Coordinates of C-alpha atoms and ligand atoms in Angstrom, one line a residue:
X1 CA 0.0 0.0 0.0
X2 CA 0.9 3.4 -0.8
X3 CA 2.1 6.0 1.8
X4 CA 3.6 9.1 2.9
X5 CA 5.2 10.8 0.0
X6 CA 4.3 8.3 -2.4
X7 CA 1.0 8.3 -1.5
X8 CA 0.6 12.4 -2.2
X9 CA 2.7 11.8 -5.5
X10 CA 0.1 9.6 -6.8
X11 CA -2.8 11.4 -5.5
X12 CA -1.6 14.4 -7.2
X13 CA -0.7 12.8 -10.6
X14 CA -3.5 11.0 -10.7
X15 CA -6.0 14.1 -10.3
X16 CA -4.2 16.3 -12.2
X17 CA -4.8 13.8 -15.1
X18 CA -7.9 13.7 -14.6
X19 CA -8.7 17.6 -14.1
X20 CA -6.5 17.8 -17.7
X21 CA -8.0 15.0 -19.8
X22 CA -11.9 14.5 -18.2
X23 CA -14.3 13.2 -21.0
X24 CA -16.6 16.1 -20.6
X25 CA -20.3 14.4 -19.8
X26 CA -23.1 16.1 -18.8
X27 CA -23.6 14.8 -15.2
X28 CA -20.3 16.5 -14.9
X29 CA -21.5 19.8 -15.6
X30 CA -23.3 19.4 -12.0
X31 CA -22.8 19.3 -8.3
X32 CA -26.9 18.2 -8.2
X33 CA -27.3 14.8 -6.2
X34 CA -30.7 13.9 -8.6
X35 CA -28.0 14.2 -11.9
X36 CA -25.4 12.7 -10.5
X37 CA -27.3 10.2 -8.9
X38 CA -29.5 9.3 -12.7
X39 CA -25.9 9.1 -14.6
X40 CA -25.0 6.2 -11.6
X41 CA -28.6 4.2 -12.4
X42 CA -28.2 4.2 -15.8
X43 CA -24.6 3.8 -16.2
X44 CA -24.8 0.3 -14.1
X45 CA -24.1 -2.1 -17.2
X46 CA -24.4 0.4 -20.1
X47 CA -22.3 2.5 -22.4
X48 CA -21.7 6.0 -21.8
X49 CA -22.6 7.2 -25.4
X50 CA -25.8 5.1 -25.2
X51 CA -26.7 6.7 -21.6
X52 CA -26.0 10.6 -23.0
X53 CA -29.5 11.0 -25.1
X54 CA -31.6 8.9 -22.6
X55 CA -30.4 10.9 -19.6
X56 CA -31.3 14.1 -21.5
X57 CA -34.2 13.0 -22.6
X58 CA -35.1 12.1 -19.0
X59 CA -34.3 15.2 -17.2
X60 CA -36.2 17.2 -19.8
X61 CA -39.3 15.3 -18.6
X62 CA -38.0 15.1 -15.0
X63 CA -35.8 18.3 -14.0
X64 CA -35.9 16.9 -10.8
X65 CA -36.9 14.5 -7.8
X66 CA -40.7 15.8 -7.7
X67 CA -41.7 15.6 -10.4
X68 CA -40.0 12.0 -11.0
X69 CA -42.0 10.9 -8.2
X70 CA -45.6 12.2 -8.8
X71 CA -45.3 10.5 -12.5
X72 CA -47.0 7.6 -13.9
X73 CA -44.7 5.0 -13.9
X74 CA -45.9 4.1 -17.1
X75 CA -44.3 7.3 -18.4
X76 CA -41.0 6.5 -16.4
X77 CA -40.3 3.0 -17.6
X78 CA -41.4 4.6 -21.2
X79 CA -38.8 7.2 -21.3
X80 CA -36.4 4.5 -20.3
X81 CA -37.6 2.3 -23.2
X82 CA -34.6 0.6 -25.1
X83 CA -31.8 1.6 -22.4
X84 CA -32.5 -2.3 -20.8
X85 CA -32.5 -3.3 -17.2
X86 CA -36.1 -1.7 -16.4
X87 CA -35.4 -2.7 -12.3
X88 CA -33.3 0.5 -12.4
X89 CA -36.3 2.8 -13.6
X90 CA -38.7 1.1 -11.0
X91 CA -36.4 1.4 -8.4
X92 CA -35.5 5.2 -9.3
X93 CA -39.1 6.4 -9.0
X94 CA -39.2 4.3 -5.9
X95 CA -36.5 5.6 -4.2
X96 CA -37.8 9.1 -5.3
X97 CA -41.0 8.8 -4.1
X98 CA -39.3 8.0 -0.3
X99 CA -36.9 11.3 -0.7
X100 CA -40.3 13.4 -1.1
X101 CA -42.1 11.6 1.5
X102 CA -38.8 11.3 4.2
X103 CA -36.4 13.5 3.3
X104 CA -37.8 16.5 2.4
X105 CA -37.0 16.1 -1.5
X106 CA -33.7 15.9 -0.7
X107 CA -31.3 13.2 -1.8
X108 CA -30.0 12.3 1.8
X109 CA -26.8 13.5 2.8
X110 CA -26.5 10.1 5.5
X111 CA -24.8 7.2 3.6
X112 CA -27.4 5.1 5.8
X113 CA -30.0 6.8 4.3
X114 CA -29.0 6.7 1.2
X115 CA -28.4 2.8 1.5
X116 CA -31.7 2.3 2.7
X117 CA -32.9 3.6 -0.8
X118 CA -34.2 0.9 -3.2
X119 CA -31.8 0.5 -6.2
X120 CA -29.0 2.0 -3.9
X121 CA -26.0 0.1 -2.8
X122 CA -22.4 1.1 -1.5
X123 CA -21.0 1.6 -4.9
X124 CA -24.1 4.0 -6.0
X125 CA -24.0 5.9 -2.2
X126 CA -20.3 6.1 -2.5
X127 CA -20.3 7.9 -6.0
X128 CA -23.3 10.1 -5.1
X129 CA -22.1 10.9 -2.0
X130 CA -19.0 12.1 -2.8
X131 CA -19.5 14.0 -6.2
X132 CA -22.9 16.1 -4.7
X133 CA -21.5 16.6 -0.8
X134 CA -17.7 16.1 -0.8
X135 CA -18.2 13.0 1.8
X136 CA -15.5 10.6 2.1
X137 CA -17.0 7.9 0.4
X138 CA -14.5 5.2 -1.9
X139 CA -16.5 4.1 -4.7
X140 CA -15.5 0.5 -5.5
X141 CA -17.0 -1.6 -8.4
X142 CA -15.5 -3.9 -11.0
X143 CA -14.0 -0.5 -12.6
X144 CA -12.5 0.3 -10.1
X145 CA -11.7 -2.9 -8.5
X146 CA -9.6 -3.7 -12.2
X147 CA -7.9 -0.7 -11.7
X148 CA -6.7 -1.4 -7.6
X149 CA -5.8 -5.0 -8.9
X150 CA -3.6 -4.1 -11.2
X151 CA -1.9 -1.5 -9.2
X152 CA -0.9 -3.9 -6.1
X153 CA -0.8 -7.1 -8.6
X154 CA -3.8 -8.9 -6.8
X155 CA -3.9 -12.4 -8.0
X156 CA -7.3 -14.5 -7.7
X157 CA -10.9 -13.9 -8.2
X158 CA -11.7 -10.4 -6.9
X159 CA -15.4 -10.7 -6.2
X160 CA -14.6 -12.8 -3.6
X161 CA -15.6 -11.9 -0.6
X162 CA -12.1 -11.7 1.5
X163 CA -10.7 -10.2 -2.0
X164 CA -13.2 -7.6 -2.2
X165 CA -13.4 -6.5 1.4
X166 CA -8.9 -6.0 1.2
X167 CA -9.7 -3.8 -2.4
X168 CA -12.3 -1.9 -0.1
X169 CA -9.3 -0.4 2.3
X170 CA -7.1 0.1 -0.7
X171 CA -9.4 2.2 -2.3
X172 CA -10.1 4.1 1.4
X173 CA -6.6 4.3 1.7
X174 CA -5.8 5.9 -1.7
X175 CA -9.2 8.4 -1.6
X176 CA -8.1 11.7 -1.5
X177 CA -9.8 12.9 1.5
X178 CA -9.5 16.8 -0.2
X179 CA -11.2 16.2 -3.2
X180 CA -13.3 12.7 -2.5
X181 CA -15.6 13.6 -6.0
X182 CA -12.8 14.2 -7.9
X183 CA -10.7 11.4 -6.5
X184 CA -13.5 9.2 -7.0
X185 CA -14.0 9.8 -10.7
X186 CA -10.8 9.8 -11.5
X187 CA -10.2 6.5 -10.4
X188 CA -13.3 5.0 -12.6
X189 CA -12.2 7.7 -15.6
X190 CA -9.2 5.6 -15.6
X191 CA -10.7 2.1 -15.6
X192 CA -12.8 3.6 -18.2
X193 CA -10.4 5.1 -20.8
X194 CA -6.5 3.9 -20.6
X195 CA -6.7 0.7 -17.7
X196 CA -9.4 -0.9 -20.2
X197 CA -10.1 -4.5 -19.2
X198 CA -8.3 -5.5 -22.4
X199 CA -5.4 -3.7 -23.6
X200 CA -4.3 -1.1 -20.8
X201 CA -2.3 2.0 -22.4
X202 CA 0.3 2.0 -19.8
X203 CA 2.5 4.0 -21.9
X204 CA -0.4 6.9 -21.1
X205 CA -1.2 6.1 -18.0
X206 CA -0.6 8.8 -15.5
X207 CA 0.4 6.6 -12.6
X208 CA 2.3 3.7 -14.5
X209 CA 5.4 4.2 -12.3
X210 CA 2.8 3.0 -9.3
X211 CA 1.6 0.0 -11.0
X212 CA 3.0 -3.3 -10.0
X213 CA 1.0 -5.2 -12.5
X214 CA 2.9 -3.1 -14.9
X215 CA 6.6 -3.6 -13.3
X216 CA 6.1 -7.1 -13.3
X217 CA 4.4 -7.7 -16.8
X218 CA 1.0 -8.5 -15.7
X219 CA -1.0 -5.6 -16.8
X220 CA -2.9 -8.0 -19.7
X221 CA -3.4 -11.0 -17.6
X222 CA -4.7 -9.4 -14.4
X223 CA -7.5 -9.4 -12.7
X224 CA -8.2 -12.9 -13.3
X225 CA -11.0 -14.2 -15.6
X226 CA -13.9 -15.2 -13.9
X227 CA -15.6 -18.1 -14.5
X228 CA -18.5 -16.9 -16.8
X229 CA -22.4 -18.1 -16.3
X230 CA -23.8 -21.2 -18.9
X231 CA -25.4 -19.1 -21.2
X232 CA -28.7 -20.4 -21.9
X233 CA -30.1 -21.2 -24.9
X234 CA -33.8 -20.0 -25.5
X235 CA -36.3 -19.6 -28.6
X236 CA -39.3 -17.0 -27.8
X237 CA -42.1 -17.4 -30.4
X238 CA -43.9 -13.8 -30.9
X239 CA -47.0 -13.2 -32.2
X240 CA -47.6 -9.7 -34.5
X241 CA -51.2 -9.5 -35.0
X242 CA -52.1 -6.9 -37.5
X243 CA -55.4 -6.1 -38.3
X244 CA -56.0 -4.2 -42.3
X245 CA -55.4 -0.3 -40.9
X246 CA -52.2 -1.8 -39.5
X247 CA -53.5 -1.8 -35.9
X248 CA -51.4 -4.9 -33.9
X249 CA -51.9 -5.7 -30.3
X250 CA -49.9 -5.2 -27.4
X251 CA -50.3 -6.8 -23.8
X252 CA -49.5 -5.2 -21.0
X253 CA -47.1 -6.4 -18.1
X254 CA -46.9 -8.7 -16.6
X255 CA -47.6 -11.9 -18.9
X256 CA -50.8 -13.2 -19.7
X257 CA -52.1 -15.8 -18.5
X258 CA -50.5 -15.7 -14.8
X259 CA -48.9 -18.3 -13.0
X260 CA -47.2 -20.5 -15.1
X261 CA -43.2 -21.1 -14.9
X262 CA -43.0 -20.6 -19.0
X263 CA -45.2 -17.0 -18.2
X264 CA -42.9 -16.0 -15.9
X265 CA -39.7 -16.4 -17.5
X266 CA -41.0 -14.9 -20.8
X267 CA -42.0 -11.9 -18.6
X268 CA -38.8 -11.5 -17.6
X269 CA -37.6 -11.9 -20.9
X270 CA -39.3 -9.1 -22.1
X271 CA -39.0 -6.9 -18.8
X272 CA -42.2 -6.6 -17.3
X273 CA -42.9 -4.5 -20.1
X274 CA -45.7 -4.2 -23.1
X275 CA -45.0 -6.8 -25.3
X276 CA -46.5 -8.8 -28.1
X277 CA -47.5 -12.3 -27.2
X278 CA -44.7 -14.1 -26.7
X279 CA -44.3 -17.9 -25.7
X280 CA -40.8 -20.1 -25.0
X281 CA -40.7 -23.0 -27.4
X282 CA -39.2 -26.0 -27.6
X283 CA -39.8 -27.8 -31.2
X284 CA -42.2 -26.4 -33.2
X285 CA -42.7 -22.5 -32.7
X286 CA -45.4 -21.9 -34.9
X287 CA -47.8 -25.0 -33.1
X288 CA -46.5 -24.2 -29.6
X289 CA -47.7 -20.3 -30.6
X290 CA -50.5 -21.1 -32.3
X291 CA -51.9 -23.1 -29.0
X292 CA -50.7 -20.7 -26.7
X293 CA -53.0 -17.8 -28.6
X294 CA -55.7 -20.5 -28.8
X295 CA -55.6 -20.4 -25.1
X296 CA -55.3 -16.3 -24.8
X297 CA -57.5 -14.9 -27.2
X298 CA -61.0 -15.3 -27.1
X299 CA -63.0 -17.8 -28.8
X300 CA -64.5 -15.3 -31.5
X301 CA -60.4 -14.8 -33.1
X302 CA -59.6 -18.6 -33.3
X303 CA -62.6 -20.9 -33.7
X304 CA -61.1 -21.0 -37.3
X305 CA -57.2 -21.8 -37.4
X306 CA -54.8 -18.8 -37.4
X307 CA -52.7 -18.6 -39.9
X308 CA -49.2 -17.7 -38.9
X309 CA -46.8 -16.3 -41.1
X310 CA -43.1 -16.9 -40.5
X311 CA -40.9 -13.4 -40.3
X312 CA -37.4 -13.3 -40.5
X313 CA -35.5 -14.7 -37.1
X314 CA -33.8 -12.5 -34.6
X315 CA -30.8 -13.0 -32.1
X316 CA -31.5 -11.4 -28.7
X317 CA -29.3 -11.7 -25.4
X318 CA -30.3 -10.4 -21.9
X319 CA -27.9 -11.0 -19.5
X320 CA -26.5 -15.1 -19.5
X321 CA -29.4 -15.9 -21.8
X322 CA -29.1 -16.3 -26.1
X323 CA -32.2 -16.0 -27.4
X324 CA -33.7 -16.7 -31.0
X325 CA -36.7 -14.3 -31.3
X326 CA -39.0 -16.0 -33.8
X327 CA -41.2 -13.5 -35.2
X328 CA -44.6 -14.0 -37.0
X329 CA -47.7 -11.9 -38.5
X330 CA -51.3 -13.2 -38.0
X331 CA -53.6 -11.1 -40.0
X332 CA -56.6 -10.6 -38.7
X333 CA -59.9 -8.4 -40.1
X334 CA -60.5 -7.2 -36.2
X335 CA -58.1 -7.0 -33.0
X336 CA -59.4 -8.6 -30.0
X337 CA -60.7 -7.0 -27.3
X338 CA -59.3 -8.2 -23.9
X339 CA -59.0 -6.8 -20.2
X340 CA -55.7 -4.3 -20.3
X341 CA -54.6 -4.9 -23.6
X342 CA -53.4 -2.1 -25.9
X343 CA -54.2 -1.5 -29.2
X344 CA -51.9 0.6 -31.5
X345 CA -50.0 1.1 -35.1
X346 CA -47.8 -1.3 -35.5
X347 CA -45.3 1.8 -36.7
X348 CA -45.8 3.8 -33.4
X349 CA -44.6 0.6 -31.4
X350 CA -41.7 1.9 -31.6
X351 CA -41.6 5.0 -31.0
X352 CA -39.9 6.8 -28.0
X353 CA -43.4 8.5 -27.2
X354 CA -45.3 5.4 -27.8
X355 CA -45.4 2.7 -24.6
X356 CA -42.9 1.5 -22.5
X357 CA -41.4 -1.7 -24.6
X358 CA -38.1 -3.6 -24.6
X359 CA -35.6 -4.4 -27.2
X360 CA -37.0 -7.7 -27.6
X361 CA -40.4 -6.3 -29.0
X362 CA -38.9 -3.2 -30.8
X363 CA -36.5 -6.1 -32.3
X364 CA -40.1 -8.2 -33.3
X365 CA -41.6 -4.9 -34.3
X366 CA -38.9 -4.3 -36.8
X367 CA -39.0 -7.5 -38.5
X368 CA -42.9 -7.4 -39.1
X369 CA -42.7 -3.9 -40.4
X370 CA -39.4 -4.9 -42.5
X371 CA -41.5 -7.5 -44.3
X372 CA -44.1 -6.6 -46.9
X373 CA -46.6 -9.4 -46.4
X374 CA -46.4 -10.8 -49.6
X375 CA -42.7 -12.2 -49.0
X376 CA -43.9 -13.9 -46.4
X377 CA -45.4 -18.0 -46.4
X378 CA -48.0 -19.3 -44.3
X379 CA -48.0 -21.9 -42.0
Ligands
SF4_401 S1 0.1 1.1 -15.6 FE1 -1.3 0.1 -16.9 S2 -2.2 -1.6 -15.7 FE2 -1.2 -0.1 -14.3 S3 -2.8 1.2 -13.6 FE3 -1.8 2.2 -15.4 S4 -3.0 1.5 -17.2 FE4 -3.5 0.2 -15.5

């Protein structure tokens, strides 16, 4: 571990790098808690330049906490359509809705408080903490933790527990107890741009002469892989019903019918969101579809057989699961009604002011509008 002299050395290099070469984001254009704590939820497993025109978008609608929190949270999850994860939207309107009714609209300067958030852990407190208040709060996540395992040359599996808890008082250690925002993103501004989990630029790195990974020839081999999840294989048949003004239904979450083990994890599939009917198949997607409508649309749509036409196949992954999204269009001269269903042109589905969906059904969406009918064989 770092100290004395040293320690200042790198403290100082490392935030004068940053305060030189900062990507400039717009969450760093503010000291406001609601910003910086928005960038954190929807950072968590996405790309910075796919985050930039949803968190615009979102503070436009929402300037802050209040108005988050009085919403629909229809409205919420739809403005957060296509960035993936919907937990984090739920969560966010949650935890806003307790800062109006506990803390005064107020994003709680307590890290207690803030933990006891939904959606909020140490990582997310840390960051928010430190960058709105100036608390002395080290963030640590796998950013981070890459970065800290490189410097001291930490061998073995970093996520687990023992592991993780010693990179937690390295990274109190090193935080710069002046400047705790700052320090903080500098740290994961470096994980993000030059100690990349593949190919770390050293050469540019503004505290390589620190860096025991990089002294003994490590940088490229450390942290250690981890042992990645089975991914799971998974074919979702989907169901485009399109009447002749281009009308298609939509059902709204969660899955219809209820209860069933299949239901749930297609619910999941597709986020809890508004979604065409979807079934997992096994061997024959267009039967195993065509009995699972049978079953949810009333008796007036299939007491003659429905005729399923075949659209071109997608590829879909959501988090450890591959899934082949087998679109197809069932014509039909009138939509069904049913209890909470949706009805809507199949070229607004997927619009951004249209309803909340996920990638899944704006991925179904596309192929059905992709594919003049006529191209198309029955089944
Ligand atoms: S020298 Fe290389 S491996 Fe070490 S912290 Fe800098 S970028 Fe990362």
């Amino acid at each position: 571990m770092l100290k004395g002299r040293e320690l200042t050395t790198f403290r100082q290099q490392l935030l004068a790098w940053f305060r030189q070469y900062q990507r400039d984001l717009p969450w760093r254009r503010s000291k406001d808690p609601y910003r910086i704590w928005l960038s954190e939820i929807m950072l968590q497993q996405t790309r910075v330049a796919a985050v930039i025109p949803y968190y615009q978008r979102f503070l436009q609608r929402f300037p802050d906490i209040h108005t988050l929190a009085a919403a629909p949270q229809e409205e919420v999850l739809r403005l957060w359509s296509g960035l993936g994860y919907y937990s984090r939207a739920r969560n966010l309107q949650r935890a806003a809705q307790e800062i109006v009714a506990r803390h005064g609209g107020v994003f709680p300067r307590a890290e207690k408080d803030a933990l006891g958030l939904p959606g909020i852990g140490s990582y997310t407190a840390a960051a928010i903490l430190s960058i709105a208040y100036g608390a002395k709060h080290a963030v640590l996540d796998g950013n981070v933790a890459r970065v800290l395992a490189r410097l001291f040359a930490v061998q073995g599996d970093l996520r687990d527990a023992e592991h993780w808890r010693s990179l937690q008082e390295s990274a109190n250690a090193l935080l710069d107890p002046e400047s705790p925002g700052d320090w903080n993103q500098a740290v994961m501004e470096l994980g993000a741009t030059l100690c990349t989990p593949q190919s770390p630029q050293c050469l540019l790195c503004p505290v390589a002469q620190f860096c025991q990974a990089r002294k003994l020839g490590l940088a490229d081999l450390l942290p250690a892989r981890r042992k990645k999840r089975a991914t799971e294989n998974i074919t979702l048949a989907v169901a485009i019903l399109l009447d002749p003004r281009g009308h298609t239904l939509l059902l709204p979450p969660p899955a219809l019918p209820r209860g069933k083990a299949a239901h749930a994890q297609v619910s999941m599939l597709v986020s809890k969101l508004w979604h065409f009917p979807t079934i997992a198949v096994r061997t024959d997607p267009a039967a195993e579809l065509r009995a699972h409508l049978n079953e949810i649309l009333p008796r007036s749509m299939t007491k003659r057989p429905l005729h399923l036409e075949p659209l071109p196949a997608a590829r879909h992954a959501v988090t450890h699961h591959a899934i082949t999204l087998q679109p197809f269009r069932v014509s039909a001269t009138e939509l069904p009604r049913m209890p909470g269903a949706n009805t809507i042109l199949l070229s607004d589905v997927t619009s951004p002011s249209s309803l909340a969906i996920s990638n899944l059904t704006r991925k179904a969406a596309r192929a059905a509008r992709a594919t003049p009918a006529a191209l198309s064989a029955r089944v």
